[in-house]
Amino acid sequence: MDSPKRTWEYPKGPFEGQETLPGSSSEPPRTHTHRRKTKPFLAMVAVLTVAAIQLTVHSWFSKTAERSPVMNLTDDPEFDWYALEPSKDIQWTPCYSGQRCARLLLPLDYDTPDGPTTAIALRLIPAANQQKRKGAILVNPGGPGGSGTEFVGRAGQNISRIVGDSFDVLGFDPRGLGASTPLASCFETNSQRALWQLQDDQRLLNLTNGGIEMRRARDRMLAARCEERIGGEWGIGRFMSTPNVARDMLEISQKLGQDKLFYWGFSYGSVLGQYFSAIYPDKVGRVIIDGVYDALNYRAALWNTNLADIDAVIDSFFQFCHEAGPERCNVYDSTPAKIRERYMDVLRRVEQDPLPIPLAEPPLVVTQKVLVNQMFRASYSPLAAFRYVADTMHAIETNNQSALIALAPRLVPPTECKCADSPAPWFADVEGFSTIACGDGDEHPYDPETYAEYFKDLSETSSLVAPLWGVYYLMCSEWKVRPKWRWTGPLAAPNTSHPLLIVSSKYDPVCPLADAKAVHERFGGSALLVQNSNGHCSLSAPSLCTAKHIRAYLESGILPDPGTVCEVEELPFVGQVKDVRVMSAEDARLLEALEGLSDVVPMFGPM
């Protein structure tokens, strides 16, 4: 759905094709039938802070998972990662009800192979059909800073059903993160970090309200603390760069007996996939990058292409609500424009008079920043999250305190005092985003005139979301820990040992289609698959067409024809656009897996 760029004003007041798979098209057929229940959206929104918004198959595979030694520890859901003895070879241990876990020792610095090490946590869901097993597909959920082992816990079974029963699905925690050690933590405890985050400024960033000065002060504090705790000659912060993680993926693959990488990376995982394919073009087995941020813009630490399509995604909220009608959208109105006008009225209302919810647990005040952030985060997964924006808007319009109390945990994450009950280290937050993203990026010390021009340009792209996204440039301008290995070579390859598959939503809130097209041009032979949907990465909307292309690519190396556009099975508010009763049993099972993934859409930025 094409949508012109808008200035958000308050009312005066985002391959070598051999065959075409079923479901591919250029125009969306919309035969609306029934809809499934929208599932709960996990951790949809948060008050925006730098710390809290944290943006493969042929016979060469050997059956390493079968021949690797399997130790007998525990399969308890409360699995103790640190009870696993790290090893220079992959020693699988039963874990998490039929899965396998390991900790792999790799050099902290590949230039010093006998020096300090990092232990990389691995979590594998074995292929359902071990007789036809073809190898392991590594997955990365984005961030940077996302945990691959945790992602496999939330999404791995559904991903297994999409890629087929002949593949293992393997999540890993990049160095410094999750259950990998050492951890990139700049705070002594999770509670200490949470208390720091509670001090965040509740004003939306602009050039005149003093918010930039407060943002910079907080960024300087974090930078200084991280320089002290994870910097230094052998500090983990100096060895977490994306090229290091790309090398780790190569090492993991080869220790599994796979000469080439099979990989599916989402969001920042698309950047990681670009780095790997540029540095090791002869080691590409199958590489899928999904929800694509142009690694050139990322490496320049500009963060200024991301919002190209965010307003189109937000506009789809008003369009789909109107299209669905009053029975399916509780803020329905006679035109999309009227719904939009009412939403902007709500924003202006809380700007002028922030709304207290005194009986929420804990009590909170709804500010303009809270609501803008809610819409922004909902744009990542409209299918799962737009309903909560509508519910919030309706509750505020009708002054329904009971509804607002119920919605409060989806507006601001509840804060609990757990000073004496710290989570296991692999569940704790760390400073992964700033360490990786700012470390990978070009240095650009803060200059007020340069930033003012940057912020104005960002606001012209999306005046609503620019105050949220503009913090990234500021954060990196104050960052001090620089990586020992920073890739400055080409982020392109005229040829790779197998072409990349590049997947993009038509309208992605933070990784626009234009970026995917730019990357497609730089990697020779690659294919671009467009999914006609709104949301972040293909997981944000179920598409049998997309899933079948991904499976064909992984299993047989088949690339979509140029210009392929896949339609989706369900739209926000509207519901399913195809009748599941006429689907084959296999398609119905695949759709069920896809619907499960709409709740676990990767978040680009600090998590």
Coordinates of C-alpha atoms in Angstrom, one line a residue:
M1 CA 0.0 0.0 0.0
D2 CA 1.7 3.1 -1.2
S3 CA 1.7 6.0 1.1
P4 CA 3.1 9.5 0.6
K5 CA 5.5 11.0 3.1
R6 CA 3.7 12.9 5.8
T7 CA 4.7 15.6 8.1
W8 CA 3.3 14.6 11.5
E9 CA 1.6 17.7 12.7
Y10 CA -0.8 17.8 15.6
P11 CA -4.2 19.2 14.7
K12 CA -4.4 22.8 15.7
G13 CA -3.7 22.3 17.6
P14 CA 8.7 2.6 7.7
F15 CA 17.9 -15.4 -7.6
E16 CA 19.3 -17.0 -10.6
G17 CA 15.6 -18.0 -10.8
Q18 CA 14.8 -21.5 -12.0
E19 CA 11.2 -21.7 -11.1
T20 CA 8.3 -19.7 -9.8
L21 CA 6.7 -21.1 -6.7
P22 CA 2.9 -20.9 -6.1
G23 CA 1.8 -17.7 -4.4
S24 CA 4.1 -15.3 -6.1
S25 CA 2.5 -12.3 -7.7
S26 CA 2.9 -8.6 -8.4
E27 CA -0.5 -7.5 -7.1
P28 CA -2.2 -8.5 -3.8
P29 CA -5.4 -10.4 -4.1
R30 CA -7.5 -9.6 -1.1
T31 CA -10.4 -12.0 -0.4
H32 CA -11.1 -11.4 3.2
T33 CA -12.4 -14.3 5.2
H34 CA -12.1 -15.0 8.9
R35 CA -9.2 -14.1 11.1
R36 CA -7.3 -16.0 13.9
K37 CA -7.0 -14.6 17.3
T38 CA -4.1 -12.2 17.6
K39 CA -1.5 -13.6 19.9
P40 CA 0.0 -11.7 22.8
F41 CA 2.9 -9.5 21.8
L42 CA 6.0 -10.1 23.8
A43 CA 7.7 -7.0 25.2
M44 CA 6.0 -4.7 22.7
V45 CA 6.8 -1.3 24.1
A46 CA 9.2 0.4 26.5
V47 CA 10.1 3.9 27.5
L48 CA 12.8 4.8 25.1
T49 CA 16.3 4.9 26.5
V50 CA 19.6 4.1 25.0
A51 CA 19.8 1.0 27.2
A52 CA 16.2 -0.1 26.7
I53 CA 15.5 0.4 23.0
Q54 CA 18.5 -1.8 22.3
L55 CA 18.0 -1.9 16.5
T56 CA 22.7 -23.9 4.6
V57 CA 22.7 -28.0 0.8
H58 CA 24.4 -30.9 -0.5
S59 CA 26.4 -33.9 0.5
W60 CA 29.4 -32.0 1.7
F61 CA 27.7 -31.7 5.1
S62 CA 29.0 -34.3 7.5
K63 CA 26.9 -35.6 10.3
T64 CA 28.8 -33.9 13.1
A65 CA 26.0 -33.6 15.5
E66 CA 25.7 -37.4 15.4
R67 CA 29.4 -38.1 15.8
S68 CA 30.2 -35.4 18.4
P69 CA 30.5 -36.7 22.0
V70 CA 27.3 -36.1 23.9
M71 CA 27.7 -35.6 27.7
N72 CA 25.0 -36.4 30.2
L73 CA 24.2 -33.4 32.3
T74 CA 20.6 -32.1 32.6
D75 CA 17.6 -31.5 30.4
D76 CA 16.1 -29.2 33.0
P77 CA 14.4 -26.0 31.7
E78 CA 16.4 -24.1 34.3
F79 CA 19.6 -25.1 32.4
D80 CA 22.8 -23.9 33.9
W81 CA 25.0 -22.8 31.1
Y82 CA 28.0 -22.3 33.3
A83 CA 27.9 -26.0 34.3
L84 CA 29.0 -26.7 30.7
E85 CA 32.8 -27.1 30.5
P86 CA 34.0 -24.9 27.5
S87 CA 35.9 -26.9 24.9
K88 CA 37.9 -26.2 21.8
D89 CA 35.7 -28.7 20.1
I90 CA 31.9 -28.8 20.2
Q91 CA 30.9 -31.1 23.0
W92 CA 27.1 -31.4 22.9
T93 CA 25.1 -31.8 26.1
P94 CA 21.3 -32.6 26.2
C95 CA 19.3 -29.5 27.2
Y96 CA 15.9 -27.9 27.0
S97 CA 13.8 -31.0 26.2
G98 CA 15.5 -32.7 23.2
Q99 CA 17.9 -29.9 22.3
R100 CA 21.7 -29.8 22.5
C101 CA 23.9 -27.2 24.1
A102 CA 27.6 -26.5 24.2
R103 CA 30.2 -23.8 24.9
L104 CA 32.9 -23.4 22.3
L105 CA 36.3 -21.9 23.2
L106 CA 37.5 -19.5 20.5
P107 CA 40.4 -17.0 20.5
L108 CA 39.5 -13.6 21.9
D109 CA 41.9 -12.2 19.3
Y110 CA 42.4 -14.2 16.1
D111 CA 45.8 -12.6 15.7
T112 CA 46.8 -14.1 19.1
P113 CA 45.4 -17.7 18.8
D114 CA 47.2 -18.9 22.0
G115 CA 46.0 -15.9 24.0
P116 CA 42.8 -15.3 26.0
T117 CA 39.6 -17.0 24.9
T118 CA 35.9 -16.4 24.7
A119 CA 33.4 -19.2 25.3
I120 CA 30.6 -19.0 22.8
A121 CA 27.2 -20.5 23.8
L122 CA 25.5 -22.8 21.2
R123 CA 22.0 -24.2 21.3
L124 CA 20.8 -26.6 18.6
I125 CA 17.5 -28.1 17.7
P126 CA 18.4 -31.3 15.8
A127 CA 16.9 -32.1 12.4
A128 CA 13.7 -34.1 12.7
N129 CA 14.8 -36.4 10.0
Q130 CA 18.3 -37.5 11.0
Q131 CA 18.5 -40.0 8.1
K132 CA 18.3 -37.1 5.6
R133 CA 20.1 -34.6 7.7
K134 CA 21.9 -32.0 5.6
G135 CA 23.6 -29.9 8.3
A136 CA 23.0 -26.9 10.6
I137 CA 21.6 -23.4 9.8
L138 CA 23.0 -20.7 12.1
V139 CA 20.5 -18.0 13.0
N140 CA 21.0 -14.5 14.4
P141 CA 18.0 -12.5 15.8
G142 CA 19.6 -9.0 15.4
G143 CA 20.3 -6.2 17.8
P144 CA 23.1 -6.0 17.7
G145 CA 23.0 -7.6 21.1
G146 CA 20.4 -10.3 20.6
S147 CA 20.9 -13.7 22.1
G148 CA 20.8 -16.5 19.5
T149 CA 20.3 -19.2 22.2
E150 CA 17.2 -17.3 23.6
F151 CA 15.9 -16.8 20.1
V152 CA 16.1 -20.5 19.4
G153 CA 14.1 -21.0 22.6
R154 CA 11.3 -18.7 21.5
A155 CA 11.3 -19.3 17.7
G156 CA 13.5 -22.3 16.9
Q157 CA 10.8 -24.9 16.7
N158 CA 8.8 -22.8 14.2
I159 CA 11.9 -22.0 12.2
S160 CA 12.6 -25.7 12.0
R161 CA 9.2 -26.3 10.5
I162 CA 9.9 -23.6 7.9
V163 CA 13.4 -24.7 6.8
G164 CA 12.4 -28.4 6.7
D165 CA 13.1 -31.5 8.6
S166 CA 16.6 -32.1 7.2
F167 CA 18.2 -29.2 9.0
D168 CA 19.4 -28.5 12.5
V169 CA 18.7 -25.0 13.7
L170 CA 21.6 -23.5 15.7
G171 CA 21.5 -20.3 17.7
F172 CA 24.6 -18.8 19.2
D173 CA 25.3 -16.0 21.6
P174 CA 27.8 -13.6 19.9
R175 CA 30.8 -12.9 22.0
G176 CA 30.1 -10.7 25.1
L177 CA 26.4 -11.6 25.1
G178 CA 23.9 -14.0 26.7
A179 CA 25.5 -17.2 27.9
S180 CA 28.8 -16.5 26.2
T181 CA 31.7 -15.3 28.3
P182 CA 33.1 -12.9 29.3
L183 CA 30.1 -10.6 29.3
A184 CA 30.1 -7.0 28.1
S185 CA 28.4 -5.6 31.3
C186 CA 29.2 -2.1 32.3
F187 CA 27.1 -2.4 35.5
E188 CA 27.7 -4.4 38.6
T189 CA 24.1 -5.9 38.7
N190 CA 21.0 -5.9 36.6
S191 CA 19.3 -3.9 39.4
Q192 CA 21.9 -1.2 39.2
R193 CA 21.3 -0.9 35.4
A194 CA 17.5 -0.8 35.9
L195 CA 17.8 2.0 38.4
W196 CA 20.0 3.9 35.9
Q197 CA 17.4 3.4 33.2
L198 CA 14.6 4.8 35.4
Q199 CA 16.4 8.1 35.3
D200 CA 15.8 8.5 31.6
D201 CA 14.4 11.8 30.3
Q202 CA 10.7 11.6 29.5
R203 CA 10.9 14.4 26.9
L204 CA 11.0 13.6 23.2
L205 CA 14.3 14.7 21.7
N206 CA 14.4 18.0 19.9
L207 CA 16.8 20.8 19.2
T208 CA 15.4 23.3 21.7
N209 CA 14.1 21.6 24.8
G210 CA 17.4 20.7 26.4
G211 CA 16.9 17.0 25.7
I212 CA 20.0 16.7 23.6
E213 CA 22.2 18.0 26.4
M214 CA 20.6 15.4 28.8
R215 CA 21.0 12.6 26.2
R216 CA 24.7 13.5 25.7
A217 CA 25.3 13.6 29.5
R218 CA 23.8 10.1 29.8
D219 CA 25.8 8.8 26.8
R220 CA 29.0 10.2 28.3
M221 CA 28.3 8.5 31.6
L222 CA 27.7 5.1 29.9
A223 CA 30.8 5.5 27.6
A224 CA 33.1 6.3 30.5
R225 CA 31.7 3.4 32.6
C226 CA 32.1 0.9 29.7
E227 CA 35.6 2.2 29.0
E228 CA 36.5 1.4 32.5
R229 CA 34.8 -2.0 32.8
I230 CA 35.1 -3.6 29.3
G231 CA 37.8 -1.6 27.7
G232 CA 41.6 -2.0 28.2
E233 CA 44.1 -4.2 26.3
W234 CA 42.1 -7.5 26.8
G235 CA 38.7 -6.1 27.7
I236 CA 35.9 -7.9 25.9
G237 CA 34.6 -4.6 24.5
R238 CA 37.6 -4.5 22.1
F239 CA 36.8 -8.0 20.6
M240 CA 33.1 -7.9 19.9
S241 CA 33.2 -6.3 16.4
T242 CA 31.1 -7.7 13.6
P243 CA 34.1 -9.1 11.7
N244 CA 35.1 -11.1 14.8
V245 CA 31.6 -12.6 15.0
A246 CA 31.7 -13.4 11.3
R247 CA 34.9 -15.3 11.9
D248 CA 33.3 -17.1 14.8
M249 CA 30.5 -18.2 12.5
L250 CA 33.0 -19.7 10.1
E251 CA 34.8 -21.5 13.0
I252 CA 31.5 -22.9 14.3
S253 CA 30.5 -24.1 10.8
Q254 CA 33.9 -25.8 10.3
K255 CA 33.9 -27.4 13.7
L256 CA 30.5 -28.9 12.7
G257 CA 32.2 -30.4 9.6
Q258 CA 30.6 -27.8 7.3
D259 CA 33.0 -26.1 5.0
K260 CA 30.6 -23.4 4.1
L261 CA 28.1 -21.3 6.1
F262 CA 24.4 -21.8 6.1
Y263 CA 22.8 -18.8 7.8
W264 CA 19.5 -16.9 8.3
G265 CA 20.1 -13.5 9.8
F266 CA 17.4 -10.9 10.8
S267 CA 17.7 -7.2 11.2
Y268 CA 21.3 -6.5 12.4
G269 CA 21.8 -10.1 11.4
S270 CA 21.5 -8.9 7.9
V271 CA 24.6 -6.6 8.6
L272 CA 26.4 -9.6 10.0
G273 CA 25.5 -11.6 6.8
Q274 CA 26.9 -8.8 4.6
Y275 CA 30.1 -8.7 6.5
F276 CA 30.6 -12.5 6.4
S277 CA 29.8 -12.6 2.6
A278 CA 32.2 -9.8 1.9
I279 CA 35.0 -11.1 4.0
Y280 CA 34.6 -14.8 3.2
P281 CA 32.8 -14.9 -0.2
D282 CA 34.1 -18.4 -0.9
K283 CA 32.5 -19.7 2.3
V284 CA 28.9 -18.9 1.4
G285 CA 26.8 -22.1 1.4
R286 CA 23.4 -20.5 1.8
V287 CA 23.1 -17.0 3.3
I288 CA 19.7 -15.4 3.8
I289 CA 19.5 -11.8 5.1
D290 CA 16.1 -10.8 6.1
G291 CA 15.1 -7.2 7.1
V292 CA 18.1 -5.5 5.5
Y293 CA 20.1 -2.6 6.8
D294 CA 22.7 -1.4 4.4
A295 CA 26.0 -2.2 6.0
L296 CA 27.7 0.8 4.4
N297 CA 25.3 3.2 6.3
Y298 CA 25.8 1.1 9.4
R299 CA 29.6 1.2 9.2
A300 CA 29.4 5.0 8.7
A301 CA 27.4 5.2 12.0
L302 CA 24.9 7.4 10.3
W303 CA 21.6 5.7 11.0
N304 CA 19.9 8.0 8.5
T305 CA 18.4 5.5 5.9
N306 CA 16.4 3.5 8.4
L307 CA 13.2 5.5 8.6
A308 CA 12.5 5.8 4.9
D309 CA 9.3 3.7 5.2
I310 CA 8.3 4.1 8.8
D311 CA 5.5 6.6 8.0
A312 CA 4.1 4.2 5.5
V313 CA 3.9 1.5 8.1
I314 CA 2.3 3.8 10.6
D315 CA -0.2 5.0 8.0
S316 CA -1.2 1.3 7.5
F317 CA -2.5 1.3 11.1
F318 CA -5.2 3.8 10.0
Q319 CA -5.8 2.1 6.7
F320 CA -6.2 -1.4 8.0
C321 CA -8.4 -0.2 10.9
H322 CA -10.7 1.5 8.5
E323 CA -10.7 -1.5 6.1
A324 CA -11.5 -4.0 9.0
G325 CA -14.5 -2.0 10.2
P326 CA -15.9 -1.3 13.6
E327 CA -16.3 -5.0 14.6
R328 CA -12.6 -5.6 14.3
C329 CA -11.1 -2.2 15.1
N330 CA -12.4 -0.3 18.1
V331 CA -11.2 3.1 16.8
Y332 CA -12.8 2.6 13.4
D333 CA -14.0 5.8 11.6
S334 CA -15.4 6.6 8.2
T335 CA -12.0 7.3 6.6
P336 CA -8.4 6.5 7.5
A337 CA -7.7 10.2 7.7
K338 CA -10.2 10.6 10.5
I339 CA -8.7 7.8 12.5
R340 CA -5.3 9.4 12.0
E341 CA -6.6 12.8 13.1
R342 CA -8.0 11.3 16.3
Y343 CA -4.7 9.6 17.0
M344 CA -2.9 12.9 16.7
D345 CA -5.5 14.5 19.0
V346 CA -4.6 11.9 21.6
L347 CA -0.9 12.6 21.3
R348 CA -1.5 16.3 21.7
R349 CA -3.8 15.7 24.7
V350 CA -1.1 13.8 26.6
E351 CA 1.6 16.3 25.5
Q352 CA -0.4 19.1 27.1
D353 CA -1.7 17.0 30.0
P354 CA 0.2 13.8 30.8
L355 CA -2.3 11.1 31.9
P356 CA -1.8 9.4 35.3
I357 CA -2.8 5.8 35.9
P358 CA -2.7 5.7 39.7
L359 CA -4.0 2.2 40.2
A360 CA -1.7 0.5 37.7
E361 CA 1.0 -1.9 39.2
P362 CA 3.3 0.0 39.4
P363 CA 1.5 3.3 38.9
L364 CA 2.6 5.3 35.9
V365 CA 2.1 8.5 33.9
V366 CA 1.3 8.2 30.2
T367 CA 3.4 10.8 28.3
Q368 CA 3.6 11.7 24.6
K369 CA 6.9 9.8 24.5
V370 CA 5.3 6.7 25.8
L371 CA 2.6 6.7 23.1
V372 CA 5.0 7.5 20.3
N373 CA 7.3 4.8 21.4
Q374 CA 4.3 2.4 21.6
M375 CA 3.4 3.1 18.0
F376 CA 7.0 2.8 16.9
R377 CA 7.5 -0.5 18.5
A378 CA 4.2 -1.8 17.2
S379 CA 5.3 -0.9 13.7
Y380 CA 7.8 -3.8 13.9
S381 CA 5.0 -6.3 14.2
P382 CA 1.7 -4.7 13.1
L383 CA -0.1 -8.1 13.0
A384 CA 0.6 -8.7 16.7
A385 CA 0.8 -5.2 18.1
F386 CA -1.5 -2.7 16.3
R387 CA -4.4 -3.9 18.4
Y388 CA -2.8 -2.6 21.5
V389 CA -2.2 0.8 20.0
A390 CA -5.9 0.8 19.1
D391 CA -6.9 -0.3 22.6
T392 CA -4.7 2.4 24.2
M393 CA -6.1 5.1 21.9
H394 CA -9.7 4.0 22.7
A395 CA -9.1 3.9 26.4
I396 CA -7.6 7.4 26.4
E397 CA -10.4 8.8 24.3
T398 CA -13.1 7.3 26.6
N399 CA -11.2 8.0 29.8
N400 CA -11.4 4.3 30.7
Q401 CA -9.0 3.9 33.7
S402 CA -9.9 0.2 34.0
A403 CA -8.7 -0.5 30.5
L404 CA -5.6 1.7 31.0
I405 CA -4.7 -0.3 34.1
A406 CA -4.9 -3.5 32.1
L407 CA -2.8 -2.0 29.3
A408 CA -0.2 -0.5 31.6
P409 CA 2.3 -3.4 31.3
R410 CA 2.2 -2.9 27.5
L411 CA 2.9 0.8 27.8
V412 CA 5.9 0.7 30.2
P413 CA 7.6 -2.5 31.3
P414 CA 6.8 -3.1 35.0
T415 CA 9.8 -2.5 37.3
E416 CA 10.3 -4.8 40.3
C417 CA 12.8 -4.5 43.1
K418 CA 15.0 -7.7 42.8
C419 CA 18.2 -6.5 44.4
A420 CA 18.6 -9.7 46.4
D421 CA 17.4 -12.0 43.6
S422 CA 19.6 -11.3 40.5
P423 CA 18.8 -13.3 37.3
A424 CA 21.3 -15.9 36.0
P425 CA 24.0 -14.1 34.1
W426 CA 22.7 -15.2 30.7
F427 CA 19.4 -13.6 31.4
A428 CA 20.9 -10.2 32.4
D429 CA 21.1 -7.2 30.1
V430 CA 24.5 -6.1 28.8
E431 CA 25.8 -3.2 26.8
G432 CA 26.0 -5.1 23.6
F433 CA 24.4 -2.6 21.2
S434 CA 26.7 0.3 21.9
T435 CA 29.8 -1.9 22.1
I436 CA 29.1 -3.5 18.7
A437 CA 27.4 -0.9 16.7
C438 CA 29.4 2.1 17.8
G439 CA 32.6 0.1 17.7
D440 CA 32.0 -1.0 14.1
G441 CA 31.1 2.5 13.1
D442 CA 33.2 5.5 12.0
E443 CA 34.1 7.9 14.7
H444 CA 32.3 11.2 14.6
P445 CA 32.7 13.3 17.8
Y446 CA 29.7 15.5 18.6
D447 CA 29.4 18.8 16.7
P448 CA 26.2 20.8 17.4
E449 CA 25.9 22.2 13.9
T450 CA 26.4 18.9 12.3
Y451 CA 23.9 17.2 14.6
A452 CA 21.3 20.0 14.1
E453 CA 21.5 19.4 10.3
Y454 CA 21.4 15.6 10.8
F455 CA 18.3 15.9 13.1
K456 CA 16.5 18.2 10.7
D457 CA 17.1 15.7 7.8
L458 CA 15.9 12.8 9.9
S459 CA 12.8 14.8 10.9
E460 CA 12.0 15.4 7.3
T461 CA 11.9 11.7 6.8
S462 CA 9.7 11.1 9.8
S463 CA 8.9 13.9 12.2
L464 CA 7.1 11.5 14.5
V465 CA 9.9 8.9 15.0
A466 CA 13.0 11.1 14.5
P467 CA 13.1 12.0 18.2
L468 CA 13.4 8.3 19.0
W469 CA 15.8 7.3 16.3
G470 CA 18.1 10.4 16.7
V471 CA 19.6 9.0 19.9
Y472 CA 21.8 6.5 18.0
Y473 CA 24.0 9.1 16.4
L474 CA 24.4 10.8 19.7
M475 CA 25.3 7.6 21.5
C476 CA 28.0 6.7 19.1
S477 CA 29.5 10.2 19.0
E478 CA 30.4 9.7 22.7
W479 CA 31.5 6.1 22.6
K480 CA 35.2 5.4 23.6
V481 CA 35.9 1.7 23.3
R482 CA 37.3 0.9 19.9
P483 CA 37.7 -2.6 18.5
K484 CA 41.1 -4.1 17.7
W485 CA 39.7 -5.5 14.5
R486 CA 37.4 -3.2 12.5
W487 CA 36.6 -4.2 8.9
T488 CA 37.3 -1.3 6.5
G489 CA 37.4 -3.4 3.3
P490 CA 34.6 -3.7 0.7
L491 CA 31.1 -4.6 1.9
A492 CA 30.4 -6.2 -1.4
A493 CA 31.4 -9.3 -3.5
P494 CA 31.2 -9.6 -7.3
N495 CA 30.7 -13.4 -6.8
T496 CA 30.1 -15.6 -3.8
S497 CA 30.4 -19.4 -3.7
H498 CA 26.6 -19.5 -3.7
P499 CA 24.3 -16.4 -4.3
L500 CA 22.7 -14.7 -1.3
L501 CA 19.0 -14.6 -0.8
I502 CA 17.9 -11.1 0.3
V503 CA 14.4 -10.8 1.8
S504 CA 12.6 -7.6 2.6
S505 CA 9.1 -6.5 3.5
K506 CA 7.8 -3.9 1.1
Y507 CA 7.4 -1.5 4.0
D508 CA 9.8 -2.1 6.9
P509 CA 9.9 0.5 9.7
V510 CA 13.7 0.5 10.2
C511 CA 15.2 -1.6 7.4
P512 CA 13.7 -0.1 4.2
L513 CA 13.4 -1.9 0.9
A514 CA 15.7 0.7 -0.7
D515 CA 18.5 -0.6 1.6
A516 CA 17.8 -4.2 0.5
K517 CA 17.9 -3.1 -3.2
A518 CA 21.3 -1.4 -2.6
V519 CA 22.8 -4.5 -1.0
H520 CA 21.3 -6.7 -3.8
E521 CA 23.3 -4.6 -6.3
R522 CA 26.5 -5.0 -4.5
F523 CA 26.5 -8.9 -4.2
G524 CA 26.8 -10.5 -7.6
G525 CA 24.2 -13.1 -8.4
S526 CA 22.1 -12.4 -5.3
A527 CA 18.3 -12.6 -5.5
L528 CA 15.8 -10.1 -3.9
L529 CA 12.5 -11.5 -2.6
V530 CA 10.0 -8.8 -1.6
Q531 CA 7.1 -9.7 0.7
N532 CA 4.1 -7.4 0.3
S533 CA 3.7 -6.6 3.9
N534 CA 4.2 -3.9 6.6
G535 CA 6.6 -4.8 9.5
H536 CA 10.1 -5.7 10.4
C537 CA 11.5 -8.7 8.6
S538 CA 9.5 -11.4 6.8
L539 CA 8.5 -12.9 10.2
S540 CA 6.2 -10.0 10.9
A541 CA 3.5 -11.4 8.6
P542 CA 2.8 -15.0 7.6
S543 CA 3.5 -15.8 3.9
L544 CA 3.4 -19.3 2.6
C545 CA 5.0 -18.0 -0.6
T546 CA 8.0 -16.5 1.3
A547 CA 8.4 -19.6 3.4
K548 CA 8.4 -21.9 0.4
H549 CA 11.0 -19.8 -1.4
I550 CA 13.2 -19.9 1.7
R551 CA 12.9 -23.7 2.0
A552 CA 13.6 -24.1 -1.8
Y553 CA 16.7 -21.9 -1.5
L554 CA 18.1 -23.8 1.6
E555 CA 17.3 -27.3 0.3
S556 CA 18.1 -27.0 -3.4
G557 CA 19.7 -23.6 -3.9
I558 CA 16.8 -22.4 -6.0
L559 CA 16.5 -18.6 -6.3
P560 CA 13.3 -16.6 -6.8
D561 CA 12.8 -15.1 -10.2
P562 CA 13.7 -11.4 -10.5
G563 CA 10.8 -9.2 -9.4
T564 CA 9.2 -11.9 -7.3
V565 CA 6.7 -10.5 -4.8
C566 CA 5.1 -12.7 -2.2
E567 CA 1.7 -12.1 -0.7
V568 CA 0.7 -12.6 2.9
E569 CA -2.0 -14.7 4.5
E570 CA -3.2 -12.2 7.1
L571 CA -3.5 -8.5 7.6
P572 CA -3.6 -6.4 10.8
F573 CA -7.2 -5.9 12.1
V574 CA -8.6 -7.4 8.8
G575 CA -7.6 -11.0 9.5
Q576 CA -6.9 -13.9 7.2
V577 CA -7.1 -13.1 3.4
K578 CA -7.3 -16.8 2.4
D579 CA -9.5 -19.6 3.6
V580 CA -7.5 -22.1 5.6
R581 CA -10.2 -24.7 5.0
V582 CA -9.0 -25.1 1.4
M583 CA -5.3 -25.4 2.3
S584 CA -3.4 -28.6 2.2
A585 CA -2.5 -30.2 5.5
E586 CA 1.2 -29.3 4.9
D587 CA 0.3 -25.7 4.1
A588 CA -1.8 -25.5 7.2
R589 CA 1.0 -26.8 9.4
L590 CA 3.4 -24.3 7.7
L591 CA 1.0 -21.4 8.3
E592 CA 0.7 -22.4 12.0
A593 CA 4.5 -22.1 12.3
L594 CA 4.5 -18.7 10.5
E595 CA 1.8 -17.3 12.7
G596 CA 3.8 -18.3 15.8
L597 CA 6.8 -16.3 14.5
S598 CA 4.8 -13.1 14.2
D599 CA 5.1 -12.8 18.0
V600 CA 8.9 -13.0 18.0
V601 CA 9.8 -10.3 15.5
P602 CA 13.4 -9.2 16.0
M603 CA 13.8 -5.7 17.4
F604 CA 16.4 -3.6 15.6
G605 CA 18.3 -1.6 18.2
P606 CA 19.0 -2.1 21.9
M607 CA 16.6 -4.7 23.3

